[in-house]
Amino acid sequence: MSVMVPSTTPAQSAGHEALESALFQLDRAAERLGLDDGLRTMLATPRRSLTVSVPVRRDDGNMDVVQGYRVQHNVTRGPAKGGIRFHPATDIDEVTALAMWMTWKCALVGVPYGGAKGGVTVDPAQYTTQELERLTRRYVSEILPLIGPDKDIPAPDVGTNEQTMAWIMDTYSVSAGYAVPGVVTGKPMTLGGSLGRAAATSRGVQIAALAALGRAPEGVTVAVQGFGKVGAGAAQFLADAGCKVVAISDVTGGVYAADGLDVAALRAWVAETGMVRGYRDADELGLDELLELDVDVLVPAALEGAITEANAPRVRARLIVEGANGPTTPEADRILAANGTVIVPDILANAGGVIVSYLEWVQNLQAFSWTESQIERKLRDMMESAYGEVKSVAAERDLTLREAAHVIGVGRVAEAHRMRGLYP
Ligand code: GLU
C-alpha cells in the first residue's frame, strides 16, 4: 500500500485569492480609519489557527486522512463565531479569509462575537452518512480545546447541515458529561435549534435586496447563482416578494425562463434528482452565462471568486446582493463600481445567518425560546438597521457599500481593541 501525505500548502489555490481579497479590503478600511501599523498587522493576523489531521474509517475498513482547520480570527468583542465548511478545495487560507469576514460581519450587525471559521478538505458527496458522522466527530475531537459556548461557537456552512451540528453538539456534550446546546448553532429544533435559523441567511438576503432595490419588487428580474442552503431560499423569498426569478444555477448548470421560474417546482425537481440541470419547464443555461444575464438583480450564492476581472465587464445587473462570502474580487469591484453597479456586500447581505445564530445561542444560554415571528422581527430590525448605517456612511464618505461596511466593521473591532488595551 502506498502512503500519501496530504499537502497543506497548495501553490495557487482559490483560498489564497480569497485571503488576498480579505487583506486588501482590511487594508483599505484601515487606511480610511487611520489605524496604525501595529493594529493593522494585528487585525490582518488570526489570533489562533489550528490545523489538524483527521483519520476517517471508511465503511470498507480502510482509513483516509483528511485535513481540518479552525481559525479564530478575532475574539476581542466576544467569543469566536463562524461556520464549518466541508469542501474539497478548502484550505487554511480560505478558512482564514472566511474567519476574517466573520469578524467584520459580527461587528457590523452588532452581535457580540469575534470571527472564526472551520473547514475540512473533503468532498462530502463521496462519503456515506456513517462515514461523515465519524469524520465530523473526529474533527470535533481534534479541535475540542478551542470550541465551547463561551469561546468559539461553530455553525453550518458549505457542505454541512443540521445533522453535522447535532453530531458536533453530541461530541462536545459527551466529552463535557452533560448537554451543551450553546456550543453550536444551526442545530435541529429538537436539540435547541431556533425557529427561523434554517431560512435565516436567505431571509436576510431578501431583506437586503428589497432594501437596496428602493422600489416595488413586482416584475424585478433576478438571477441566482447557487441553489444550496442560501440560494434556494433566497430565490424562493424573492419570488414570494413579487420578483421574477428568471435564472438559477448550481454546479451542474443553469436554467432560464423569461417569464419567471416556478422556484418551488424547481426545488422539488432538485430534491428528486440532485441537480438543477434537466428541469423541464425552462431553457438550459451555461454555467458562466447566468452571471452575465440582463437582469435587475444578481445574487451570487455559491463560492468565492465568482465575479472576477474577467467577467465583471460583462455583468449587466444593476444590483448585486452577495449571498455567498467573497463572491466578488477587488478587481471586479472596481470595474463594477465604475459601471455604476451597486453591490450589497457579503458581510451585510448574508448576515442573516449569524444574526439568527446569535438569537439561537441567546435562547440556549437562557434555556427559553422565542416564537418564529419574534425571531423574524428581530432579524428584520437588525438587518435593516445595519443596512441603514452602511448606506449613510457610504453617502457621507462617498464610499461603495462594501467600503462603508468594512469601515464600520473594522472600525468597531479597532475601537474595542483600543478600549481593552494591550496586555501586558
Ligand atoms: N456560515 C455562515 C456565515 O458565513 C453562518 C455563520 C454562523 O452562523 O455562525 O455567515
Coordinates of C-alpha atoms and ligand atoms in Angstrom, one line a residue:
M1 CA 0.0 0.0 0.0
S2 CA 1.4 3.4 -0.9
V3 CA 1.2 6.3 1.7
M4 CA 0.1 9.7 0.6
V5 CA 0.7 12.6 2.9
P6 CA -1.8 15.4 2.1
S7 CA -0.2 18.8 1.3
T8 CA -1.3 21.7 3.4
T9 CA 0.0 24.4 1.1
P10 CA -1.3 24.3 -2.4
A11 CA 0.7 26.7 -4.5
Q12 CA -2.1 28.7 -6.2
S13 CA -5.4 28.0 -4.5
A14 CA -8.8 29.7 -4.6
G15 CA -8.2 30.1 -0.8
H16 CA -5.1 32.2 -1.5
E17 CA -7.1 34.5 -3.7
A18 CA -9.8 34.8 -1.1
L19 CA -7.3 35.7 1.6
E20 CA -5.7 38.3 -0.7
S21 CA -9.1 39.9 -1.2
A22 CA -9.9 39.9 2.5
L23 CA -6.5 41.5 3.3
F24 CA -6.9 44.1 0.6
Q25 CA -10.3 45.1 2.0
L26 CA -8.9 45.3 5.5
D27 CA -6.0 47.4 4.3
R28 CA -8.3 50.0 2.6
A29 CA -10.6 50.2 5.6
A30 CA -7.6 50.6 8.0
E31 CA -6.3 53.4 5.8
R32 CA -9.6 55.2 5.9
L33 CA -9.8 54.7 9.6
G34 CA -6.2 55.9 10.1
L35 CA -5.2 52.8 12.0
D36 CA -1.6 52.5 13.0
D37 CA 0.6 49.7 11.5
G38 CA 0.7 47.6 14.7
L39 CA -3.1 47.4 14.9
R40 CA -3.3 46.8 11.1
T41 CA -1.0 43.8 11.5
M42 CA -2.9 42.5 14.5
L43 CA -6.2 42.7 12.5
A44 CA -4.6 41.0 9.5
T45 CA -3.4 38.1 11.6
P46 CA -5.6 35.4 13.1
R47 CA -5.4 35.1 17.0
R48 CA -5.4 31.3 16.8
S49 CA -5.2 29.0 13.9
L50 CA -5.2 25.2 14.2
T51 CA -4.6 22.6 11.5
V52 CA -5.4 19.0 12.3
S53 CA -5.2 15.7 10.6
V54 CA -8.4 13.8 10.7
P55 CA -8.2 10.0 10.2
V56 CA -11.5 8.6 9.0
R57 CA -12.5 4.9 9.0
R58 CA -14.3 4.2 5.7
D59 CA -17.2 1.7 5.6
D60 CA -14.9 -0.8 3.8
G61 CA -12.5 -0.8 6.7
N62 CA -9.8 1.4 5.0
M63 CA -8.7 4.7 6.5
D64 CA -8.5 8.1 4.9
V65 CA -6.6 11.0 6.4
V66 CA -8.1 14.5 5.6
Q67 CA -7.0 17.9 6.7
G68 CA -9.1 20.1 9.1
Y69 CA -8.8 23.6 10.3
R70 CA -10.3 26.0 12.8
V71 CA -9.2 29.6 12.7
Q72 CA -10.2 32.2 15.3
H73 CA -9.5 35.4 13.5
N74 CA -10.6 37.7 16.4
V75 CA -12.0 37.3 19.9
T76 CA -12.0 40.9 21.1
R77 CA -15.7 41.7 21.0
G78 CA -16.8 38.2 22.3
P79 CA -16.5 34.5 21.6
A80 CA -15.3 33.5 18.1
K81 CA -18.2 32.6 15.8
G82 CA -18.5 31.1 12.4
G83 CA -19.4 28.1 10.3
I84 CA -17.6 24.9 9.4
R85 CA -17.2 24.1 5.7
F86 CA -16.7 20.6 4.2
H87 CA -15.4 21.2 0.6
P88 CA -12.7 19.6 -1.5
A89 CA -11.0 22.9 -2.2
T90 CA -11.0 24.2 1.4
D91 CA -7.5 25.2 2.7
I92 CA -6.1 27.2 5.5
D93 CA -6.0 30.4 3.5
E94 CA -9.7 30.2 2.6
V95 CA -10.7 29.4 6.2
T96 CA -8.6 32.4 7.4
A97 CA -10.3 34.7 4.9
L98 CA -13.7 33.5 5.9
A99 CA -12.9 33.9 9.6
M100 CA -11.8 37.5 9.0
W101 CA -15.1 38.3 7.1
M102 CA -17.0 36.8 10.1
T103 CA -15.2 39.3 12.4
W104 CA -16.3 42.3 10.4
K105 CA -19.8 40.8 9.8
C106 CA -20.5 40.3 13.5
A107 CA -19.2 43.8 14.4
L108 CA -21.2 45.3 11.5
V109 CA -24.6 43.8 12.5
G110 CA -23.8 44.3 16.2
V111 CA -23.7 40.8 17.6
P112 CA -21.2 40.3 20.4
Y113 CA -18.8 37.9 18.7
G114 CA -15.4 37.8 17.2
G115 CA -14.9 35.8 13.9
A116 CA -14.0 32.3 13.2
K117 CA -14.3 29.6 10.6
G118 CA -13.6 25.9 10.3
G119 CA -13.1 23.6 7.4
V120 CA -12.3 20.1 6.3
T121 CA -10.8 19.4 2.9
V122 CA -13.2 16.8 1.8
D123 CA -16.0 16.2 -0.7
P124 CA -18.9 15.1 1.5
A125 CA -20.7 13.6 -1.6
Q126 CA -18.0 10.9 -1.6
Y127 CA -18.8 9.8 1.9
T128 CA -21.7 7.8 3.4
T129 CA -23.7 9.3 6.3
Q130 CA -21.9 6.9 8.7
E131 CA -18.5 8.0 7.4
L132 CA -19.5 11.7 7.6
E133 CA -20.5 11.1 11.2
R134 CA -17.2 9.5 12.1
L135 CA -15.3 12.3 10.2
T136 CA -17.3 15.0 12.0
R137 CA -16.8 13.6 15.4
R138 CA -13.1 13.0 15.0
Y139 CA -12.6 16.5 13.6
V140 CA -14.5 18.0 16.5
S141 CA -12.4 15.9 18.9
E142 CA -9.3 17.4 17.3
I143 CA -10.5 21.0 17.7
L144 CA -12.2 20.4 21.1
P145 CA -9.7 22.6 23.1
L146 CA -10.7 25.6 21.0
I147 CA -14.5 25.4 21.0
G148 CA -17.2 26.0 23.7
P149 CA -20.2 28.2 24.3
D150 CA -18.1 30.9 25.8
K151 CA -15.1 30.5 23.5
D152 CA -16.0 29.6 19.9
I153 CA -19.3 28.6 18.5
P154 CA -19.4 26.8 15.1
A155 CA -22.4 26.7 12.7
P156 CA -23.3 25.3 9.3
D157 CA -21.5 26.5 6.1
V158 CA -21.0 25.0 2.6
G159 CA -21.3 21.1 2.8
T160 CA -22.5 20.9 6.4
N161 CA -26.0 21.0 7.8
E162 CA -28.2 20.5 10.9
Q163 CA -27.2 16.9 11.2
T164 CA -23.5 17.9 11.3
M165 CA -24.3 20.4 14.0
A166 CA -26.1 17.7 16.0
W167 CA -23.0 15.5 15.9
I168 CA -20.8 18.4 17.0
M169 CA -23.2 19.2 19.9
D170 CA -23.2 15.5 20.9
T171 CA -19.4 15.0 20.7
Y172 CA -18.8 18.1 22.8
S173 CA -21.5 17.2 25.3
V174 CA -20.3 13.6 25.7
S175 CA -16.9 15.0 26.5
A176 CA -18.3 17.6 29.0
G177 CA -20.6 15.0 30.6
Y178 CA -23.8 17.0 30.1
A179 CA -25.8 18.5 27.2
V180 CA -24.3 21.8 26.0
P181 CA -26.6 23.1 23.3
G182 CA -24.9 26.5 23.2
V183 CA -21.7 25.1 21.7
V184 CA -23.0 25.2 18.2
T185 CA -25.8 26.9 16.3
G186 CA -27.9 25.8 13.3
K187 CA -28.9 22.7 15.3
P188 CA -32.1 20.7 14.7
M189 CA -35.1 22.1 16.7
T190 CA -35.1 19.0 19.0
L191 CA -31.6 19.9 20.3
G192 CA -32.2 23.5 21.0
G193 CA -32.2 24.9 17.5
S194 CA -34.0 28.2 16.8
L195 CA -37.2 28.7 14.7
G196 CA -36.2 30.6 11.6
R197 CA -32.5 29.6 11.7
A198 CA -32.6 27.3 8.6
A199 CA -34.0 30.1 6.4
A200 CA -32.2 33.0 8.1
T201 CA -29.4 33.6 5.6
S202 CA -31.9 33.5 2.7
R203 CA -34.4 35.7 4.5
G204 CA -31.6 38.2 5.2
V205 CA -30.6 38.2 1.5
Q206 CA -34.3 39.0 0.7
I207 CA -34.4 41.8 3.3
A208 CA -31.1 43.3 2.0
A209 CA -32.2 43.0 -1.7
L210 CA -35.6 44.7 -1.1
A211 CA -33.9 47.5 1.0
A212 CA -31.4 48.1 -1.8
L213 CA -33.9 48.0 -4.6
G214 CA -35.7 51.0 -3.3
R215 CA -38.8 50.3 -5.4
A216 CA -41.6 47.8 -5.5
P217 CA -40.3 44.3 -6.2
E218 CA -43.1 43.4 -8.7
G219 CA -41.6 42.4 -12.0
V220 CA -38.0 42.9 -10.9
T221 CA -35.9 40.3 -12.7
V222 CA -33.5 38.2 -10.6
A223 CA -30.7 35.6 -11.4
V224 CA -29.4 33.4 -8.6
Q225 CA -26.1 31.6 -8.7
G226 CA -26.1 28.6 -6.4
F227 CA -29.1 26.6 -5.3
G228 CA -28.0 25.4 -1.9
K229 CA -28.9 26.5 1.6
V230 CA -28.6 30.2 0.8
G231 CA -29.5 30.4 -3.0
A232 CA -32.6 28.2 -2.9
G233 CA -34.2 30.1 0.0
A234 CA -33.2 33.5 -1.4
A235 CA -34.8 32.6 -4.8
Q236 CA -38.0 31.5 -3.0
F237 CA -38.2 34.5 -0.8
L238 CA -37.6 36.9 -3.7
A239 CA -40.2 35.2 -5.8
D240 CA -42.6 35.4 -2.8
A241 CA -42.0 39.1 -2.6
G242 CA -43.1 39.5 -6.2
C243 CA -39.7 39.4 -8.1
K244 CA -39.4 37.4 -11.3
V245 CA -36.6 34.9 -10.7
V246 CA -35.6 34.1 -14.3
A247 CA -32.4 32.2 -13.9
I248 CA -30.9 29.8 -11.3
S249 CA -27.8 27.7 -11.5
D250 CA -25.9 25.1 -9.4
V251 CA -22.5 23.4 -10.0
T252 CA -24.1 21.2 -12.8
G253 CA -25.5 24.0 -14.9
G254 CA -28.3 26.6 -15.1
V255 CA -31.9 27.1 -16.1
Y256 CA -33.6 30.1 -17.6
A257 CA -37.3 31.1 -18.1
A258 CA -38.0 34.7 -19.3
D259 CA -41.5 34.7 -17.6
G260 CA -40.0 33.5 -14.3
L261 CA -39.2 30.1 -12.9
D262 CA -41.5 28.3 -10.5
V263 CA -39.0 28.2 -7.7
A264 CA -41.0 25.7 -5.6
A265 CA -41.2 23.3 -8.6
L266 CA -37.5 23.6 -9.2
R267 CA -36.8 22.8 -5.6
A268 CA -38.9 19.7 -5.9
W269 CA -37.0 18.7 -9.0
V270 CA -33.6 19.2 -7.3
A271 CA -34.8 17.3 -4.2
E272 CA -35.7 14.4 -6.6
T273 CA -32.7 14.5 -9.0
G274 CA -30.0 16.3 -7.0
M275 CA -29.4 18.9 -9.7
V276 CA -30.9 21.9 -11.4
R277 CA -29.9 20.6 -14.8
G278 CA -32.7 18.8 -16.7
Y279 CA -35.5 20.8 -15.2
R280 CA -38.2 20.7 -17.9
D281 CA -40.1 24.0 -17.7
A282 CA -37.0 26.1 -18.6
D283 CA -34.2 26.6 -21.1
E284 CA -30.8 25.4 -20.4
L285 CA -28.1 27.9 -19.4
G286 CA -24.3 27.6 -19.5
L287 CA -22.6 27.9 -16.1
D288 CA -21.0 31.2 -16.7
E289 CA -23.9 32.7 -18.7
L290 CA -26.0 33.3 -15.6
L291 CA -23.7 36.0 -14.2
E292 CA -23.9 38.0 -17.4
L293 CA -27.7 38.0 -17.9
D294 CA -29.6 41.2 -18.5
V295 CA -31.4 41.1 -15.1
D296 CA -32.1 43.7 -12.5
V297 CA -30.7 41.8 -9.5
L298 CA -27.9 39.2 -9.4
V299 CA -27.5 37.0 -6.3
P300 CA -24.2 35.1 -6.2
A301 CA -24.9 32.5 -3.6
A302 CA -22.2 29.9 -4.3
L303 CA -18.5 30.3 -3.5
E304 CA -15.7 32.9 -3.5
G305 CA -14.3 34.4 -6.7
A306 CA -17.4 34.1 -8.9
I307 CA -17.2 37.6 -10.3
T308 CA -13.7 38.5 -11.4
E309 CA -11.9 41.0 -13.6
A310 CA -12.5 38.6 -16.5
N311 CA -16.4 38.6 -16.4
A312 CA -17.1 41.8 -14.4
P313 CA -17.2 43.9 -17.6
R314 CA -20.0 41.7 -18.9
V315 CA -22.1 41.8 -15.8
R316 CA -25.3 43.7 -16.7
A317 CA -27.3 43.5 -13.4
R318 CA -27.6 46.9 -11.8
L319 CA -27.7 45.4 -8.3
I320 CA -25.7 42.6 -6.8
V321 CA -26.7 41.1 -3.5
E322 CA -24.0 38.8 -2.2
G323 CA -25.4 35.6 -0.6
A324 CA -22.0 33.9 -0.7
N325 CA -18.9 35.0 1.2
G326 CA -16.4 36.7 -1.1
P327 CA -18.0 36.2 -4.5
T328 CA -16.6 39.4 -6.0
T329 CA -12.8 40.0 -6.2
P330 CA -11.4 43.6 -5.6
E331 CA -10.6 44.0 -9.3
A332 CA -14.2 43.1 -10.2
D333 CA -15.4 45.5 -7.5
R334 CA -13.5 48.3 -9.2
I335 CA -15.0 47.5 -12.6
L336 CA -18.5 47.2 -11.3
A337 CA -18.3 50.4 -9.3
A338 CA -17.1 52.3 -12.4
N339 CA -20.1 50.9 -14.3
G340 CA -22.5 52.1 -11.6
T341 CA -23.4 48.6 -10.3
V342 CA -24.5 48.7 -6.7
I343 CA -23.2 45.7 -4.6
V344 CA -24.7 44.9 -1.2
P345 CA -21.6 43.2 0.2
D346 CA -21.5 39.7 1.8
I347 CA -20.8 40.9 5.3
L348 CA -24.1 42.7 5.2
A349 CA -26.2 40.8 2.7
N350 CA -25.6 37.3 4.2
A351 CA -25.5 38.3 7.9
G352 CA -29.0 36.9 8.5
G353 CA -27.4 33.5 9.3
V354 CA -25.2 34.7 12.0
I355 CA -27.9 37.0 13.4
V356 CA -30.2 34.1 14.0
S357 CA -27.3 32.0 15.2
Y358 CA -26.8 34.7 17.8
L359 CA -30.5 34.5 18.7
E360 CA -30.3 30.7 18.9
W361 CA -27.3 30.9 21.3
V362 CA -29.0 33.5 23.5
Q363 CA -32.0 31.2 23.7
N364 CA -29.7 28.2 24.6
L365 CA -27.9 30.2 27.3
Q366 CA -31.2 31.3 28.8
A367 CA -32.9 28.0 28.3
F368 CA -36.0 29.6 26.8
S369 CA -37.3 30.2 23.3
W370 CA -38.8 32.9 21.1
T371 CA -41.6 32.4 18.6
E372 CA -40.9 32.4 14.9
S373 CA -42.5 35.8 14.4
Q374 CA -40.3 37.3 17.2
I375 CA -37.2 35.9 15.6
E376 CA -38.3 37.2 12.2
R377 CA -38.9 40.7 13.6
K378 CA -35.5 40.8 15.4
L379 CA -33.8 39.6 12.2
R380 CA -35.5 42.2 10.1
D381 CA -34.8 45.0 12.6
M382 CA -31.1 44.1 12.8
M383 CA -30.7 43.7 9.0
E384 CA -32.5 46.9 8.3
S385 CA -30.6 49.0 10.8
A386 CA -27.2 47.6 9.6
Y387 CA -28.2 48.4 6.0
G388 CA -29.2 51.9 7.1
E389 CA -25.9 52.5 8.8
V390 CA -23.9 51.2 5.8
K391 CA -26.0 53.3 3.4
S392 CA -25.4 56.5 5.4
V393 CA -21.7 56.0 5.9
A394 CA -21.4 55.3 2.2
A395 CA -23.2 58.6 1.4
E396 CA -21.3 60.6 4.0
R397 CA -17.9 59.4 2.9
D398 CA -18.5 58.8 -0.7
L399 CA -17.8 55.1 -0.5
T400 CA -19.2 51.9 -2.0
L401 CA -21.5 49.9 0.2
R402 CA -18.6 47.4 0.7
E403 CA -16.1 50.0 1.6
A404 CA -18.6 51.5 4.1
A405 CA -19.4 48.1 5.6
H406 CA -15.7 47.4 6.2
V407 CA -15.1 50.9 7.6
I408 CA -17.9 50.2 10.2
G409 CA -17.0 46.6 10.9
V410 CA -13.2 47.1 11.1
G411 CA -13.7 50.4 13.0
R412 CA -15.8 48.7 15.7
V413 CA -13.2 46.0 16.2
A414 CA -10.4 48.5 16.3
E415 CA -12.3 50.6 18.9
A416 CA -12.8 47.5 21.0
H417 CA -9.1 46.8 20.9
R418 CA -8.4 50.4 21.9
M419 CA -10.7 50.3 24.9
R420 CA -9.4 46.9 26.1
G421 CA -5.8 47.9 25.7
L422 CA -2.9 45.7 25.0
Y423 CA -2.0 43.1 27.6
P424 CA 0.5 43.1 29.3
Ligands
GLU1 N1 -21.6 30.2 7.8 C1 -22.5 31.3 8.0 C2 -21.8 32.6 7.5 O1 -20.9 32.5 6.7 C3 -23.1 31.4 9.4 C4 -22.1 31.5 10.5 C5 -22.8 31.4 11.9 O2 -24.0 31.4 11.9 O3 -22.0 31.4 12.8 O4 -22.1 33.7 7.9

